[in-house]
mmCIF file of C-alpha atoms in Angstrom:
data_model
loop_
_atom_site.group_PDB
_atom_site.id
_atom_site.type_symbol
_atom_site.label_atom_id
_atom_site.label_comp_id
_atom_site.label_asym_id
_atom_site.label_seq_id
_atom_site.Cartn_x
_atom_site.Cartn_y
_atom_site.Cartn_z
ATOM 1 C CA UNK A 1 0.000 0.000 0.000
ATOM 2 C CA UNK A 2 1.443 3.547 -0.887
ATOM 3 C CA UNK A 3 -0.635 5.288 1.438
ATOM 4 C CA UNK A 4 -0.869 8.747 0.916
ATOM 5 C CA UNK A 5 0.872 9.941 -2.149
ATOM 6 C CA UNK A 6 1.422 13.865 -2.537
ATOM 7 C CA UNK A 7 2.349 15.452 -6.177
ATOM 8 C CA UNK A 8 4.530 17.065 -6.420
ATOM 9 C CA UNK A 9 6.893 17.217 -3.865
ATOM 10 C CA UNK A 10 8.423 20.558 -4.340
ATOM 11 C CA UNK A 11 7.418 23.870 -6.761
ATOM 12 C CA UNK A 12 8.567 27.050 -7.151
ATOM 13 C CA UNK A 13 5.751 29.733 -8.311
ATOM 14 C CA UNK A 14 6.144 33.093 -9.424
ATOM 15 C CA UNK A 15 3.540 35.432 -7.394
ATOM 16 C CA UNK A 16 0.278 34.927 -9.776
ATOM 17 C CA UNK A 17 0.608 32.087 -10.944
ATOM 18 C CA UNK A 18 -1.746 29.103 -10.760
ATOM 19 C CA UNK A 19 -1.010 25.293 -9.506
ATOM 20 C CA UNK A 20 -2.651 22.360 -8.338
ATOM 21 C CA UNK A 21 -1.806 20.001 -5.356
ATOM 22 C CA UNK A 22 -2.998 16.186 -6.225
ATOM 23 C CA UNK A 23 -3.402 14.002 -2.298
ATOM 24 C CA UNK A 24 -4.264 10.526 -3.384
ATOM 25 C CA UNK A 25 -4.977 7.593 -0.908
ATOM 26 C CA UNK A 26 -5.012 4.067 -1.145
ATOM 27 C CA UNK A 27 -6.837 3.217 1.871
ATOM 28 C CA UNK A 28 -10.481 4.114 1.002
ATOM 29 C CA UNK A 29 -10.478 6.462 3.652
ATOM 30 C CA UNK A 30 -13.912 8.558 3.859
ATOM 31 C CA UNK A 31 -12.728 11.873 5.306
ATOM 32 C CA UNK A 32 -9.623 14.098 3.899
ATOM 33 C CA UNK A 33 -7.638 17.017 4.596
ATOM 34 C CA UNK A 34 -5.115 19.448 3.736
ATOM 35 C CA UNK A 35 -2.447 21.303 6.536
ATOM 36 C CA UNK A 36 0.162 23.737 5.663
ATOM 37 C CA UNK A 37 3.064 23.827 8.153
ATOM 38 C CA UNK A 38 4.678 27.824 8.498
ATOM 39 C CA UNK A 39 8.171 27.867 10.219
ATOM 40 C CA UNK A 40 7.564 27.427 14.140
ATOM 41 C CA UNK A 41 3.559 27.089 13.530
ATOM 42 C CA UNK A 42 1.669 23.820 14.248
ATOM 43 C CA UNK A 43 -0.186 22.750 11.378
ATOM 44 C CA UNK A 44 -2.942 24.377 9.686
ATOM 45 C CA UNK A 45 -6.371 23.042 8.388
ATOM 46 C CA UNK A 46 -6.966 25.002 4.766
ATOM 47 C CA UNK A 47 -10.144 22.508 3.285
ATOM 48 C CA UNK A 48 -11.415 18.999 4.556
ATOM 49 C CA UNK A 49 -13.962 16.312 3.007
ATOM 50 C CA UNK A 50 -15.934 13.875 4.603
ATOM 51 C CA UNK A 51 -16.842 12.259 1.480
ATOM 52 C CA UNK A 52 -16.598 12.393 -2.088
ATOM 53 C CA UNK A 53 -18.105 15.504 -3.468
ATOM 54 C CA UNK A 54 -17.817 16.945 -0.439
ATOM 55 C CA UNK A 55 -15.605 20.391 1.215
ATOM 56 C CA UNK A 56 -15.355 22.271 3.795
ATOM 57 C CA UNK A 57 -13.590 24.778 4.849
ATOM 58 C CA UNK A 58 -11.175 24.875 7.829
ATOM 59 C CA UNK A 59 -8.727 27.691 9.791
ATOM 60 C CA UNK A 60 -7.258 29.274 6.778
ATOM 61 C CA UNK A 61 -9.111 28.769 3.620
ATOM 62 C CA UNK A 62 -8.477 31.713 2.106
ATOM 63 C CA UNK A 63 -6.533 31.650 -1.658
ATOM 64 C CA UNK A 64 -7.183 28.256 -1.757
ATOM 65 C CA UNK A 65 -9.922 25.900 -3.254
ATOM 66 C CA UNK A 66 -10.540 21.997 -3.292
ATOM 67 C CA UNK A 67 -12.076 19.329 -5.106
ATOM 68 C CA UNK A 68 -13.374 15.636 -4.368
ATOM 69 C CA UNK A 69 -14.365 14.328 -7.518
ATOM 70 C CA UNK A 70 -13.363 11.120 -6.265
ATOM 71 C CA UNK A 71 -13.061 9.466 -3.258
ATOM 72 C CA UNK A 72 -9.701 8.285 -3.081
ATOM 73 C CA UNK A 73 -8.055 12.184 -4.379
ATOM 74 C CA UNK A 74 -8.189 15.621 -2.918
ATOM 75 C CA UNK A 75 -7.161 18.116 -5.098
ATOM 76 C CA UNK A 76 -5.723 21.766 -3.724
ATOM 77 C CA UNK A 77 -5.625 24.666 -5.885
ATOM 78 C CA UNK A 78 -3.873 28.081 -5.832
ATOM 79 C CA UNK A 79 -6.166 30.332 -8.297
ATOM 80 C CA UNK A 80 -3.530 33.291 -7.705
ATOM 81 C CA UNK A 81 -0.419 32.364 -5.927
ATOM 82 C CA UNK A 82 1.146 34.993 -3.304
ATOM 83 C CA UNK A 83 4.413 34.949 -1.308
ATOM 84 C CA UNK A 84 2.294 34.650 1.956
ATOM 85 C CA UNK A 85 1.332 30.909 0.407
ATOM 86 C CA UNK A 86 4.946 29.548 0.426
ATOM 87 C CA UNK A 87 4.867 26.360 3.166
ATOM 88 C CA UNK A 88 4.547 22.821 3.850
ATOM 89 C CA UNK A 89 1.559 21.554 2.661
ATOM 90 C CA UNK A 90 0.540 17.822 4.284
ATOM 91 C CA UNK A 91 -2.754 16.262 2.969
ATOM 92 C CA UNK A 92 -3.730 13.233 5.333
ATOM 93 C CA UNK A 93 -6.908 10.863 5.388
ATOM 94 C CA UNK A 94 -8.760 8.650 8.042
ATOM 95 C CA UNK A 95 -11.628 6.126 8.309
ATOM 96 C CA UNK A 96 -13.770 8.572 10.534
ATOM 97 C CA UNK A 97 -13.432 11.637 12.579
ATOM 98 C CA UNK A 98 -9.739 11.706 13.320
ATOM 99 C CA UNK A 99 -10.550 13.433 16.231
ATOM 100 C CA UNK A 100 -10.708 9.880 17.512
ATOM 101 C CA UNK A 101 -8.616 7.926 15.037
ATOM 102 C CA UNK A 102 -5.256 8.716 13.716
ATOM 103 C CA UNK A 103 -4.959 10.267 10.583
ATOM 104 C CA UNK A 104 -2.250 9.472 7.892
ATOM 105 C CA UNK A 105 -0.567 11.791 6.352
ATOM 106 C CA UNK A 106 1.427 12.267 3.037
ATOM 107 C CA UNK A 107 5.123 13.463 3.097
ATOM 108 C CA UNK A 108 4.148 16.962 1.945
ATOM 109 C CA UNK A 109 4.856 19.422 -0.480
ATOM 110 C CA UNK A 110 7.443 21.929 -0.176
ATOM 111 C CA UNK A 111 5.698 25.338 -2.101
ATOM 112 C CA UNK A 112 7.854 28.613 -2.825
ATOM 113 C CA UNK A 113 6.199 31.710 -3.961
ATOM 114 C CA UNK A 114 8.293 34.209 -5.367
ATOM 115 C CA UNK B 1 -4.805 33.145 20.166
ATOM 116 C CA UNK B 2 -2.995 29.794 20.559
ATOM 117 C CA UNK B 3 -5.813 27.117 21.739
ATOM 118 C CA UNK B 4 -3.202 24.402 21.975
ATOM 119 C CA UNK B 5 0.423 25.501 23.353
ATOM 120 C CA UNK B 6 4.013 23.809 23.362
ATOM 121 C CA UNK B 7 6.101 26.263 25.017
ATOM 122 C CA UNK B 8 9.019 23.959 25.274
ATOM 123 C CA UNK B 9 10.466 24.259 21.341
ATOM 124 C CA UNK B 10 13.246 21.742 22.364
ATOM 125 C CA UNK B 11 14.176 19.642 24.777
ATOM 126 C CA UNK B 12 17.131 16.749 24.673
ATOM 127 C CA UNK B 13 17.492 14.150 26.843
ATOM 128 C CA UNK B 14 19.860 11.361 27.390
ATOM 129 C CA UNK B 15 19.385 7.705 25.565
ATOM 130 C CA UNK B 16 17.870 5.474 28.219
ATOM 131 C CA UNK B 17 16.202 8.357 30.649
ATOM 132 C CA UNK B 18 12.948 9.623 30.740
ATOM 133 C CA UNK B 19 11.508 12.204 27.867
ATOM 134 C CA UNK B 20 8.671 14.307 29.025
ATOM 135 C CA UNK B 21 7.096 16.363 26.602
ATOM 136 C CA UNK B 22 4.334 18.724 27.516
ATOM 137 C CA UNK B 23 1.052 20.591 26.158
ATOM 138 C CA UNK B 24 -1.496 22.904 27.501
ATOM 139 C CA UNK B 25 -4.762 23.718 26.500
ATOM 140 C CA UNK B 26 -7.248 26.754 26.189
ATOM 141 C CA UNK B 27 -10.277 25.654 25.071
ATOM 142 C CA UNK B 28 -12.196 23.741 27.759
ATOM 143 C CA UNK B 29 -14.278 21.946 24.874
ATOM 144 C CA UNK B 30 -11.928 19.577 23.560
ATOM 145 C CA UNK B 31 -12.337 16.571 24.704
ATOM 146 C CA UNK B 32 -9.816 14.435 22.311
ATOM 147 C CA UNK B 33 -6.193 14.850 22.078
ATOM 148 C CA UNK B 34 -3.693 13.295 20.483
ATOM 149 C CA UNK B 35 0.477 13.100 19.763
ATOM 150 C CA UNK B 36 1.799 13.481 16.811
ATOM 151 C CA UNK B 37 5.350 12.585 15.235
ATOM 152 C CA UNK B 38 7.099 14.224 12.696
ATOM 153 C CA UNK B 39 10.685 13.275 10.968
ATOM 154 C CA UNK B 40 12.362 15.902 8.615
ATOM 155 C CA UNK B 41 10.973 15.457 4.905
ATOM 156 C CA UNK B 42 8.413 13.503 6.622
ATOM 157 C CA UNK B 43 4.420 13.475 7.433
ATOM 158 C CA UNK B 44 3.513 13.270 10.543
ATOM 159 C CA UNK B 45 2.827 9.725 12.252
ATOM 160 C CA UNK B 46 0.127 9.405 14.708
ATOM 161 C CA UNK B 47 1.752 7.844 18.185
ATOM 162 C CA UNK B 48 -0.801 8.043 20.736
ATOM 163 C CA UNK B 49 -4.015 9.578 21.976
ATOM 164 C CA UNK B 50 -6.281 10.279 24.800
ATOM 165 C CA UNK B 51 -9.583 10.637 24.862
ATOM 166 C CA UNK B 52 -11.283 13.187 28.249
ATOM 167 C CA UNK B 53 -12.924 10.386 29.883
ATOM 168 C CA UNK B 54 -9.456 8.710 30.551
ATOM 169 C CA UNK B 55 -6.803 10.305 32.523
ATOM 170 C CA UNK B 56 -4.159 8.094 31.201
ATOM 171 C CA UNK B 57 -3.453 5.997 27.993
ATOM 172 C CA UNK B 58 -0.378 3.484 27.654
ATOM 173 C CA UNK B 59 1.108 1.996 24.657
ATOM 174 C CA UNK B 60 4.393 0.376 24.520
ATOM 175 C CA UNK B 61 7.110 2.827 26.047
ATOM 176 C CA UNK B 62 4.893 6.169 25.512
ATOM 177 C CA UNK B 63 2.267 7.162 28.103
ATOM 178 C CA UNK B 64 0.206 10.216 27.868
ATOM 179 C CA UNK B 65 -1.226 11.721 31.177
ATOM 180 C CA UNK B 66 -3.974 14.153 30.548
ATOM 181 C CA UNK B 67 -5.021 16.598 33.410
ATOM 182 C CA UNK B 68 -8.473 17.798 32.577
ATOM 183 C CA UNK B 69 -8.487 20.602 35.965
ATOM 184 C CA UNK B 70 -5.471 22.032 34.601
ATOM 185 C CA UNK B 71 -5.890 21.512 30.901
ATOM 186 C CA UNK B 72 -2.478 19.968 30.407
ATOM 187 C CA UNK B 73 -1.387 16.737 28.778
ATOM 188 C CA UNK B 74 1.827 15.228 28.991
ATOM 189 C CA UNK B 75 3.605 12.804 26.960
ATOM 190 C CA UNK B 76 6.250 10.546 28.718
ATOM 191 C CA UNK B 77 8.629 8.291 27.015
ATOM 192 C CA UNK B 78 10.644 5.798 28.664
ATOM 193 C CA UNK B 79 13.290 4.713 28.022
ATOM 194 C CA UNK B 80 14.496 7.062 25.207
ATOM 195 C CA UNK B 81 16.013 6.238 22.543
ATOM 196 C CA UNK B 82 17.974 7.967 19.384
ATOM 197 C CA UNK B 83 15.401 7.031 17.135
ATOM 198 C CA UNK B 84 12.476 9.107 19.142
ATOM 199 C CA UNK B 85 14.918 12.371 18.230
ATOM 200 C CA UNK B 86 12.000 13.913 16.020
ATOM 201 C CA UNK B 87 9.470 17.092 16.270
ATOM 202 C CA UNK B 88 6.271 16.217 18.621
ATOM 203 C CA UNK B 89 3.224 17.628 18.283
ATOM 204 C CA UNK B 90 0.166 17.906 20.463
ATOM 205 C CA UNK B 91 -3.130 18.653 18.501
ATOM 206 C CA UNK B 92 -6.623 18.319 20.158
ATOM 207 C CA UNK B 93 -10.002 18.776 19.262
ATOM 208 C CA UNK B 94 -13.951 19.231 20.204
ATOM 209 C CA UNK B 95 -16.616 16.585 19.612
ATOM 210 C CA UNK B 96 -18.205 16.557 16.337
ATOM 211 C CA UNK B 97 -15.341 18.720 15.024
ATOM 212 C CA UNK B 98 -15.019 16.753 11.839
ATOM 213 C CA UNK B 99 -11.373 17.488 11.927
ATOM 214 C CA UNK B 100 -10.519 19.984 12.353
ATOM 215 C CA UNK B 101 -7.406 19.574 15.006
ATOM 216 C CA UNK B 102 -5.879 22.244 16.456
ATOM 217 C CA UNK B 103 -1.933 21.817 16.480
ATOM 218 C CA UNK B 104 0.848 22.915 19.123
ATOM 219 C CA UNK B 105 3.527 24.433 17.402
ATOM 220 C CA UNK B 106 5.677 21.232 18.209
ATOM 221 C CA UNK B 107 8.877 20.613 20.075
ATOM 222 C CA UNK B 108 11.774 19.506 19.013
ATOM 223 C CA UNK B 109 13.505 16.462 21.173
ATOM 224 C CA UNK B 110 16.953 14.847 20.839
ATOM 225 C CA UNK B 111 17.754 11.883 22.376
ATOM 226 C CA UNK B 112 21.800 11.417 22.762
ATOM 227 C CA UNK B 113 23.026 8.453 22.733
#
């Protein structure tokens, strides 16, 4: 099992520019998420699903929209990139609720906005 | 305002000893909290969680102690070893939440061998 596959691993944007992050899981997990990780900040929930066809938004959605088109990928896009969007993003998955299971997460992708 | 806080950003202990890792809380609605572990280039790996009913949960050498009066949970590992040297994070969250965990900002421990 791969688990949960992030593409692509690193990018470099200029400031207006447009990209999209593909999460894909393995695990037929219902719910899905995506985190960005700023220097000496916890992580961040941008968008979540609890099903296919499904968002929501979480702490910092702003500059960012998702897609579920199908269950097993969550997409993350960037309409308009800005420096203030360079991080880590993580996607992760669960069964349920992680807030009483443990999520898995992908090995992130490294985003630079210049 | 920081709901969840690790105020330690490092801590290093020797191999064999006791880690003890700490997080405190703000919001008095969580009721589920769990550890996170994080190696460089890395996700995050779940390690162990609590829920508010308990006041303790065990697994293997890590134990987390949760103090609901003083809304602070602690993480204890014993023994250490060079292989726990990694980033630790605390994230908790309220029922019905769907998700939406609140992180600490982490801390940092070394374990020297």
């Amino acid at each position: 099992n791969a688990g949960v596959t992030q593409t692509p691993k690193f990018r470099v944007l200029k400031t207006g520019q447009s990209m999209t992050l593909l999460c894909a899981q393995d695990m037929n997990h219902e719910y899905m998420y995506w985190y960005r990780q700023d220097p000496g900040m916890g992580l961040r929930l941008i968008h979540y699903s609890v099903g296919e066809g499904t968002t929501a938004k979480g702490e910092v959605p702003d500059g960012y929209n998702v897609s579920r088109l199908k269950k097993q990928n969550f997409l993350l896009g960037l309409e308009s990139a800005a420096p203030s969007q360079t991080s880590v993003y993580f996607c992760a998955s669960s069964y349920r609720d992680p807030t009483n299971t443990e999520a898995f997460f992908g090995q992130g992708t490294r985003l630079t906005v210049v | 305002d920081q709901q969840v806080k690790q105020n330690s950003p490092s801590l290093s202990v020797q191999e064999g000893r006791i880690s003890i890792l700490n997080c405190d809380y703000t919001n008095s609605m969580f009721d589920y909290f769990l550890w996170y572990k994080k190696y460089p280039a890395e996700g995050p790996t779940f390690l162990i969680s609590i829920s508010s009913i308990k006041d303790k949960n065990e697994d293997g050498r890590f134990t987390v102690f949760l103090n609901k009066s003083a809304k602070h949970l602690s993480l204890h590992i014993v023994p250490s070893q060079p292989g726990d040297s990694a980033v630790y994070f605390c994230a908790a969250s309220a029922l019905g939440s769907q998700g939406n965990l609140i992180f600490g900002k982490g801390t940092k421990l070394s374990v020297k061998p």
